[in-house]
């Protein structure tokens, strides 16, 4: 054995502020305790098979560009053109050093945590790189692990799961999305995301 596995799990942003169970500031529908329990149980099963578990985490500074509170006069969910980016202005969430940024998957299950959205001027829906192209390190971590197929699930289907999956496909990984462990912010956005991920080559699994 060389310690490398072709299959690696990528859990996207299962963090307090995205969940109802923790009264998150940007809670995604359907993220109650049973959701978190199911994610934990399935993750344990994947770990027991020997798959490394990588968790991405939104990790924003308090003055982050994506927070409506940092744009005078803006309301939550407004869209503002900033440079080349149509930035959605979200409620402040996953601020570094606050409980809202907590990962809800037990630490002992997680092999590596990849933090993203750490630069105040750039958002990063993708676990791979932010809007200005800064790499998070996820790609090299996966390559070092010997990954060829990623098993992806988490929050939110229509935002960070989608962007992470599309970049993973672009980078040449095979991708299985475990839909039963994903929740989306809007039903329409979620349907469109599933369609786009499928069309670009991801496999949808339960
Ligand atoms: C996310 C909105 C803003 C996500 C992150 O993890 O899906 N959504 N930041
Ligand atoms: Zn964010």
PDB file of C-alpha atoms in Angstrom, residues 2-199:
ATOM      1  CA  UNK A   2       1.277   3.458  -0.818  1.00  0.00           C
ATOM      2  CA  UNK A   3      -1.268   5.200   1.405  1.00  0.00           C
ATOM      3  CA  UNK A   4      -3.020   6.649  -1.628  1.00  0.00           C
ATOM      4  CA  UNK A   5      -6.679   6.149  -2.428  1.00  0.00           C
ATOM      5  CA  UNK A   6      -8.414   6.939  -5.684  1.00  0.00           C
ATOM      6  CA  UNK A   7     -11.616   7.897  -3.864  1.00  0.00           C
ATOM      7  CA  UNK A   8     -11.716  10.932  -1.611  1.00  0.00           C
ATOM      8  CA  UNK A   9     -14.737  12.475   0.092  1.00  0.00           C
ATOM      9  CA  UNK A  10     -15.180  16.252  -0.152  1.00  0.00           C
ATOM     10  CA  UNK A  11     -17.720  17.664   2.329  1.00  0.00           C
ATOM     11  CA  UNK A  12     -18.684  21.189   1.381  1.00  0.00           C
ATOM     12  CA  UNK A  13     -19.356  23.827   4.051  1.00  0.00           C
ATOM     13  CA  UNK A  14     -21.315  21.817   6.622  1.00  0.00           C
ATOM     14  CA  UNK A  15     -20.979  24.703   9.070  1.00  0.00           C
ATOM     15  CA  UNK A  16     -23.146  26.203  11.792  1.00  0.00           C
ATOM     16  CA  UNK A  17     -24.189  29.362   9.925  1.00  0.00           C
ATOM     17  CA  UNK A  18     -25.614  27.297   7.054  1.00  0.00           C
ATOM     18  CA  UNK A  19     -27.820  25.185   9.315  1.00  0.00           C
ATOM     19  CA  UNK A  20     -31.195  25.478  10.960  1.00  0.00           C
ATOM     20  CA  UNK A  21     -30.065  23.309  13.860  1.00  0.00           C
ATOM     21  CA  UNK A  22     -27.628  26.051  14.883  1.00  0.00           C
ATOM     22  CA  UNK A  23     -29.929  28.955  13.937  1.00  0.00           C
ATOM     23  CA  UNK A  24     -27.426  29.948  11.315  1.00  0.00           C
ATOM     24  CA  UNK A  25     -27.457  33.405   9.774  1.00  0.00           C
ATOM     25  CA  UNK A  26     -27.704  31.839   6.288  1.00  0.00           C
ATOM     26  CA  UNK A  27     -29.482  28.626   7.187  1.00  0.00           C
ATOM     27  CA  UNK A  28     -30.347  26.323   4.321  1.00  0.00           C
ATOM     28  CA  UNK A  29     -33.800  24.656   4.388  1.00  0.00           C
ATOM     29  CA  UNK A  30     -33.712  21.036   5.567  1.00  0.00           C
ATOM     30  CA  UNK A  31     -30.611  21.298   7.744  1.00  0.00           C
ATOM     31  CA  UNK A  32     -32.002  20.049  11.040  1.00  0.00           C
ATOM     32  CA  UNK A  33     -30.286  17.732  13.509  1.00  0.00           C
ATOM     33  CA  UNK A  34     -31.250  14.682  11.470  1.00  0.00           C
ATOM     34  CA  UNK A  35     -29.469  16.139   8.450  1.00  0.00           C
ATOM     35  CA  UNK A  36     -26.282  16.648  10.444  1.00  0.00           C
ATOM     36  CA  UNK A  37     -26.609  13.148  11.956  1.00  0.00           C
ATOM     37  CA  UNK A  38     -27.024  11.624   8.509  1.00  0.00           C
ATOM     38  CA  UNK A  39     -23.975  13.472   7.162  1.00  0.00           C
ATOM     39  CA  UNK A  40     -21.958  12.278  10.152  1.00  0.00           C
ATOM     40  CA  UNK A  41     -23.094   8.654   9.839  1.00  0.00           C
ATOM     41  CA  UNK A  42     -22.424   8.442   6.105  1.00  0.00           C
ATOM     42  CA  UNK A  43     -19.073  10.158   6.536  1.00  0.00           C
ATOM     43  CA  UNK A  44     -18.110   7.576   9.159  1.00  0.00           C
ATOM     44  CA  UNK A  45     -19.026   4.814   6.702  1.00  0.00           C
ATOM     45  CA  UNK A  46     -16.819   6.369   4.006  1.00  0.00           C
ATOM     46  CA  UNK A  47     -13.978   6.767   6.481  1.00  0.00           C
ATOM     47  CA  UNK A  48     -14.342   3.120   7.540  1.00  0.00           C
ATOM     48  CA  UNK A  49     -13.825   2.171   3.885  1.00  0.00           C
ATOM     49  CA  UNK A  50     -10.492   3.973   4.066  1.00  0.00           C
ATOM     50  CA  UNK A  51     -11.449   7.071   2.096  1.00  0.00           C
ATOM     51  CA  UNK A  52      -9.781  10.314   3.217  1.00  0.00           C
ATOM     52  CA  UNK A  53     -12.296  12.995   4.231  1.00  0.00           C
ATOM     53  CA  UNK A  54     -11.630  16.587   3.177  1.00  0.00           C
ATOM     54  CA  UNK A  55     -13.950  19.301   4.500  1.00  0.00           C
ATOM     55  CA  UNK A  56     -14.157  22.748   2.980  1.00  0.00           C
ATOM     56  CA  UNK A  57     -15.081  25.657   5.240  1.00  0.00           C
ATOM     57  CA  UNK A  58     -16.174  29.199   4.485  1.00  0.00           C
ATOM     58  CA  UNK A  59     -13.862  31.319   6.621  1.00  0.00           C
ATOM     59  CA  UNK A  60     -14.593  34.984   6.038  1.00  0.00           C
ATOM     60  CA  UNK A  61     -13.048  38.036   7.674  1.00  0.00           C
ATOM     61  CA  UNK A  62     -15.671  40.330   9.282  1.00  0.00           C
ATOM     62  CA  UNK A  63     -15.127  42.940   6.558  1.00  0.00           C
ATOM     63  CA  UNK A  64     -15.734  40.464   3.730  1.00  0.00           C
ATOM     64  CA  UNK A  65     -16.995  41.801   0.388  1.00  0.00           C
ATOM     65  CA  UNK A  66     -19.895  39.292   0.301  1.00  0.00           C
ATOM     66  CA  UNK A  67     -21.623  40.693   3.407  1.00  0.00           C
ATOM     67  CA  UNK A  68     -24.461  43.151   2.753  1.00  0.00           C
ATOM     68  CA  UNK A  69     -23.506  44.926   5.971  1.00  0.00           C
ATOM     69  CA  UNK A  70     -20.257  46.033   4.335  1.00  0.00           C
ATOM     70  CA  UNK A  71     -22.139  47.899   1.579  1.00  0.00           C
ATOM     71  CA  UNK A  72     -23.973  51.010   2.800  1.00  0.00           C
ATOM     72  CA  UNK A  73     -27.635  50.928   1.798  1.00  0.00           C
ATOM     73  CA  UNK A  74     -27.595  47.314   0.649  1.00  0.00           C
ATOM     74  CA  UNK A  75     -30.108  44.660   1.702  1.00  0.00           C
ATOM     75  CA  UNK A  76     -29.545  40.932   2.128  1.00  0.00           C
ATOM     76  CA  UNK A  77     -29.517  39.081  -1.212  1.00  0.00           C
ATOM     77  CA  UNK A  78     -29.030  42.212  -3.303  1.00  0.00           C
ATOM     78  CA  UNK A  79     -26.717  41.649  -6.239  1.00  0.00           C
ATOM     79  CA  UNK A  80     -23.959  44.179  -6.823  1.00  0.00           C
ATOM     80  CA  UNK A  81     -21.509  44.354  -9.681  1.00  0.00           C
ATOM     81  CA  UNK A  82     -17.993  44.529  -8.257  1.00  0.00           C
ATOM     82  CA  UNK A  83     -15.331  44.513 -10.958  1.00  0.00           C
ATOM     83  CA  UNK A  84     -16.092  41.481 -13.122  1.00  0.00           C
ATOM     84  CA  UNK A  85     -18.184  39.760 -10.473  1.00  0.00           C
ATOM     85  CA  UNK A  86     -21.952  39.837  -9.872  1.00  0.00           C
ATOM     86  CA  UNK A  87     -21.633  39.553  -6.118  1.00  0.00           C
ATOM     87  CA  UNK A  88     -24.627  38.350  -4.104  1.00  0.00           C
ATOM     88  CA  UNK A  89     -24.677  40.264  -0.816  1.00  0.00           C
ATOM     89  CA  UNK A  90     -25.316  37.684   1.891  1.00  0.00           C
ATOM     90  CA  UNK A  91     -26.036  38.064   5.570  1.00  0.00           C
ATOM     91  CA  UNK A  92     -22.723  37.922   7.432  1.00  0.00           C
ATOM     92  CA  UNK A  93     -21.817  34.252   7.899  1.00  0.00           C
ATOM     93  CA  UNK A  94     -18.929  31.958   8.836  1.00  0.00           C
ATOM     94  CA  UNK A  95     -16.857  34.788  10.246  1.00  0.00           C
ATOM     95  CA  UNK A  96     -13.393  33.632  11.323  1.00  0.00           C
ATOM     96  CA  UNK A  97     -13.255  32.929  15.047  1.00  0.00           C
ATOM     97  CA  UNK A  98     -17.023  32.906  15.608  1.00  0.00           C
ATOM     98  CA  UNK A  99     -19.262  29.908  16.424  1.00  0.00           C
ATOM     99  CA  UNK A 100     -21.039  30.407  13.099  1.00  0.00           C
ATOM    100  CA  UNK A 101     -17.925  29.119  11.355  1.00  0.00           C
ATOM    101  CA  UNK A 102     -17.926  25.831  13.329  1.00  0.00           C
ATOM    102  CA  UNK A 103     -17.704  22.660  11.277  1.00  0.00           C
ATOM    103  CA  UNK A 104     -20.513  20.312  12.272  1.00  0.00           C
ATOM    104  CA  UNK A 105     -18.816  17.123  11.132  1.00  0.00           C
ATOM    105  CA  UNK A 106     -16.911  15.589  14.066  1.00  0.00           C
ATOM    106  CA  UNK A 107     -13.248  16.539  13.899  1.00  0.00           C
ATOM    107  CA  UNK A 108     -12.001  12.971  14.274  1.00  0.00           C
ATOM    108  CA  UNK A 109     -13.579  12.080  10.926  1.00  0.00           C
ATOM    109  CA  UNK A 110     -11.911  14.858   8.982  1.00  0.00           C
ATOM    110  CA  UNK A 111      -8.486  14.298   7.415  1.00  0.00           C
ATOM    111  CA  UNK A 112      -8.002  17.866   6.159  1.00  0.00           C
ATOM    112  CA  UNK A 113      -9.918  21.152   6.374  1.00  0.00           C
ATOM    113  CA  UNK A 114      -9.617  23.588   3.458  1.00  0.00           C
ATOM    114  CA  UNK A 115     -10.607  27.156   4.330  1.00  0.00           C
ATOM    115  CA  UNK A 116     -11.937  29.466   1.641  1.00  0.00           C
ATOM    116  CA  UNK A 117     -13.230  33.008   1.244  1.00  0.00           C
ATOM    117  CA  UNK A 118     -10.414  34.131   3.507  1.00  0.00           C
ATOM    118  CA  UNK A 119      -9.469  37.239   1.495  1.00  0.00           C
ATOM    119  CA  UNK A 120     -11.724  40.185   2.219  1.00  0.00           C
ATOM    120  CA  UNK A 121     -12.003  41.346  -1.399  1.00  0.00           C
ATOM    121  CA  UNK A 122     -12.869  38.022  -3.033  1.00  0.00           C
ATOM    122  CA  UNK A 123     -15.602  35.445  -2.581  1.00  0.00           C
ATOM    123  CA  UNK A 124     -14.992  31.746  -3.084  1.00  0.00           C
ATOM    124  CA  UNK A 125     -18.028  29.554  -3.651  1.00  0.00           C
ATOM    125  CA  UNK A 126     -15.673  26.949  -5.053  1.00  0.00           C
ATOM    126  CA  UNK A 127     -13.537  24.894  -2.715  1.00  0.00           C
ATOM    127  CA  UNK A 128     -10.748  25.095  -5.319  1.00  0.00           C
ATOM    128  CA  UNK A 129     -10.189  28.790  -5.961  1.00  0.00           C
ATOM    129  CA  UNK A 130     -11.714  32.189  -5.340  1.00  0.00           C
ATOM    130  CA  UNK A 131     -13.160  34.672  -7.828  1.00  0.00           C
ATOM    131  CA  UNK A 132      -9.734  36.129  -8.547  1.00  0.00           C
ATOM    132  CA  UNK A 133      -8.157  32.720  -9.130  1.00  0.00           C
ATOM    133  CA  UNK A 134      -6.365  32.316  -5.771  1.00  0.00           C
ATOM    134  CA  UNK A 135      -6.011  28.588  -5.104  1.00  0.00           C
ATOM    135  CA  UNK A 136      -7.199  27.291  -1.728  1.00  0.00           C
ATOM    136  CA  UNK A 137      -4.854  24.307  -1.785  1.00  0.00           C
ATOM    137  CA  UNK A 138      -7.625  21.745  -2.324  1.00  0.00           C
ATOM    138  CA  UNK A 139      -6.327  20.634  -5.700  1.00  0.00           C
ATOM    139  CA  UNK A 140      -2.832  19.827  -4.483  1.00  0.00           C
ATOM    140  CA  UNK A 141      -4.192  18.101  -1.362  1.00  0.00           C
ATOM    141  CA  UNK A 142      -6.352  15.854  -3.550  1.00  0.00           C
ATOM    142  CA  UNK A 143      -3.499  15.157  -5.938  1.00  0.00           C
ATOM    143  CA  UNK A 144      -1.194  14.254  -3.036  1.00  0.00           C
ATOM    144  CA  UNK A 145      -3.849  11.848  -1.782  1.00  0.00           C
ATOM    145  CA  UNK A 146      -3.926  10.186  -5.202  1.00  0.00           C
ATOM    146  CA  UNK A 147      -7.575  11.073  -5.771  1.00  0.00           C
ATOM    147  CA  UNK A 148      -9.208  10.374  -9.105  1.00  0.00           C
ATOM    148  CA  UNK A 149     -12.849  10.180  -7.996  1.00  0.00           C
ATOM    149  CA  UNK A 150     -14.452  12.633  -5.577  1.00  0.00           C
ATOM    150  CA  UNK A 151     -17.548  11.895  -3.523  1.00  0.00           C
ATOM    151  CA  UNK A 152     -19.082  15.309  -2.860  1.00  0.00           C
ATOM    152  CA  UNK A 153     -21.905  16.449  -0.560  1.00  0.00           C
ATOM    153  CA  UNK A 154     -22.855  19.330   1.711  1.00  0.00           C
ATOM    154  CA  UNK A 155     -24.144  22.894   1.523  1.00  0.00           C
ATOM    155  CA  UNK A 156     -25.465  24.549  -0.444  1.00  0.00           C
ATOM    156  CA  UNK A 157     -26.332  22.531  -3.556  1.00  0.00           C
ATOM    157  CA  UNK A 158     -27.002  25.643  -5.636  1.00  0.00           C
ATOM    158  CA  UNK A 159     -23.980  27.639  -4.468  1.00  0.00           C
ATOM    159  CA  UNK A 160     -20.825  26.084  -3.048  1.00  0.00           C
ATOM    160  CA  UNK A 161     -21.531  22.431  -3.894  1.00  0.00           C
ATOM    161  CA  UNK A 162     -22.225  23.383  -7.510  1.00  0.00           C
ATOM    162  CA  UNK A 163     -19.150  25.586  -7.920  1.00  0.00           C
ATOM    163  CA  UNK A 164     -16.888  23.031  -6.244  1.00  0.00           C
ATOM    164  CA  UNK A 165     -18.212  20.207  -8.428  1.00  0.00           C
ATOM    165  CA  UNK A 166     -17.824  22.209 -11.647  1.00  0.00           C
ATOM    166  CA  UNK A 167     -14.219  23.064 -10.819  1.00  0.00           C
ATOM    167  CA  UNK A 168     -13.525  19.440  -9.835  1.00  0.00           C
ATOM    168  CA  UNK A 169     -14.755  18.301 -13.260  1.00  0.00           C
ATOM    169  CA  UNK A 170     -12.645  20.984 -14.945  1.00  0.00           C
ATOM    170  CA  UNK A 171      -9.608  19.697 -13.038  1.00  0.00           C
ATOM    171  CA  UNK A 172     -10.260  16.236 -14.431  1.00  0.00           C
ATOM    172  CA  UNK A 173     -11.684  14.439 -11.394  1.00  0.00           C
ATOM    173  CA  UNK A 174     -14.584  12.032 -11.711  1.00  0.00           C
ATOM    174  CA  UNK A 175     -17.341  13.277  -9.417  1.00  0.00           C
ATOM    175  CA  UNK A 176     -20.192  11.555  -7.589  1.00  0.00           C
ATOM    176  CA  UNK A 177     -22.588  13.964  -5.889  1.00  0.00           C
ATOM    177  CA  UNK A 178     -24.484  12.388  -2.977  1.00  0.00           C
ATOM    178  CA  UNK A 179     -27.717  14.320  -3.383  1.00  0.00           C
ATOM    179  CA  UNK A 180     -29.405  12.958  -0.259  1.00  0.00           C
ATOM    180  CA  UNK A 181     -26.686  14.694   1.780  1.00  0.00           C
ATOM    181  CA  UNK A 182     -27.006  18.037  -0.027  1.00  0.00           C
ATOM    182  CA  UNK A 183     -29.465  20.853   0.652  1.00  0.00           C
ATOM    183  CA  UNK A 184     -30.053  23.917  -1.529  1.00  0.00           C
ATOM    184  CA  UNK A 185     -31.010  27.503  -0.771  1.00  0.00           C
ATOM    185  CA  UNK A 186     -33.776  27.749  -3.419  1.00  0.00           C
ATOM    186  CA  UNK A 187     -35.713  24.913  -5.114  1.00  0.00           C
ATOM    187  CA  UNK A 188     -35.273  26.381  -8.610  1.00  0.00           C
ATOM    188  CA  UNK A 189     -31.590  27.053  -8.088  1.00  0.00           C
ATOM    189  CA  UNK A 190     -31.137  23.523  -6.798  1.00  0.00           C
ATOM    190  CA  UNK A 191     -32.884  21.926  -9.790  1.00  0.00           C
ATOM    191  CA  UNK A 192     -30.776  24.019 -12.172  1.00  0.00           C
ATOM    192  CA  UNK A 193     -27.595  23.124 -10.289  1.00  0.00           C
ATOM    193  CA  UNK A 194     -28.343  19.396 -10.468  1.00  0.00           C
ATOM    194  CA  UNK A 195     -28.994  19.721 -14.169  1.00  0.00           C
ATOM    195  CA  UNK A 196     -25.797  21.678 -14.801  1.00  0.00           C
ATOM    196  CA  UNK A 197     -23.610  19.338 -12.729  1.00  0.00           C
ATOM    197  CA  UNK A 198     -25.093  16.333 -14.542  1.00  0.00           C
ATOM    198  CA  UNK A 199     -24.701  17.900 -17.946  1.00  0.00           C
TER     199      UNK A 199
END
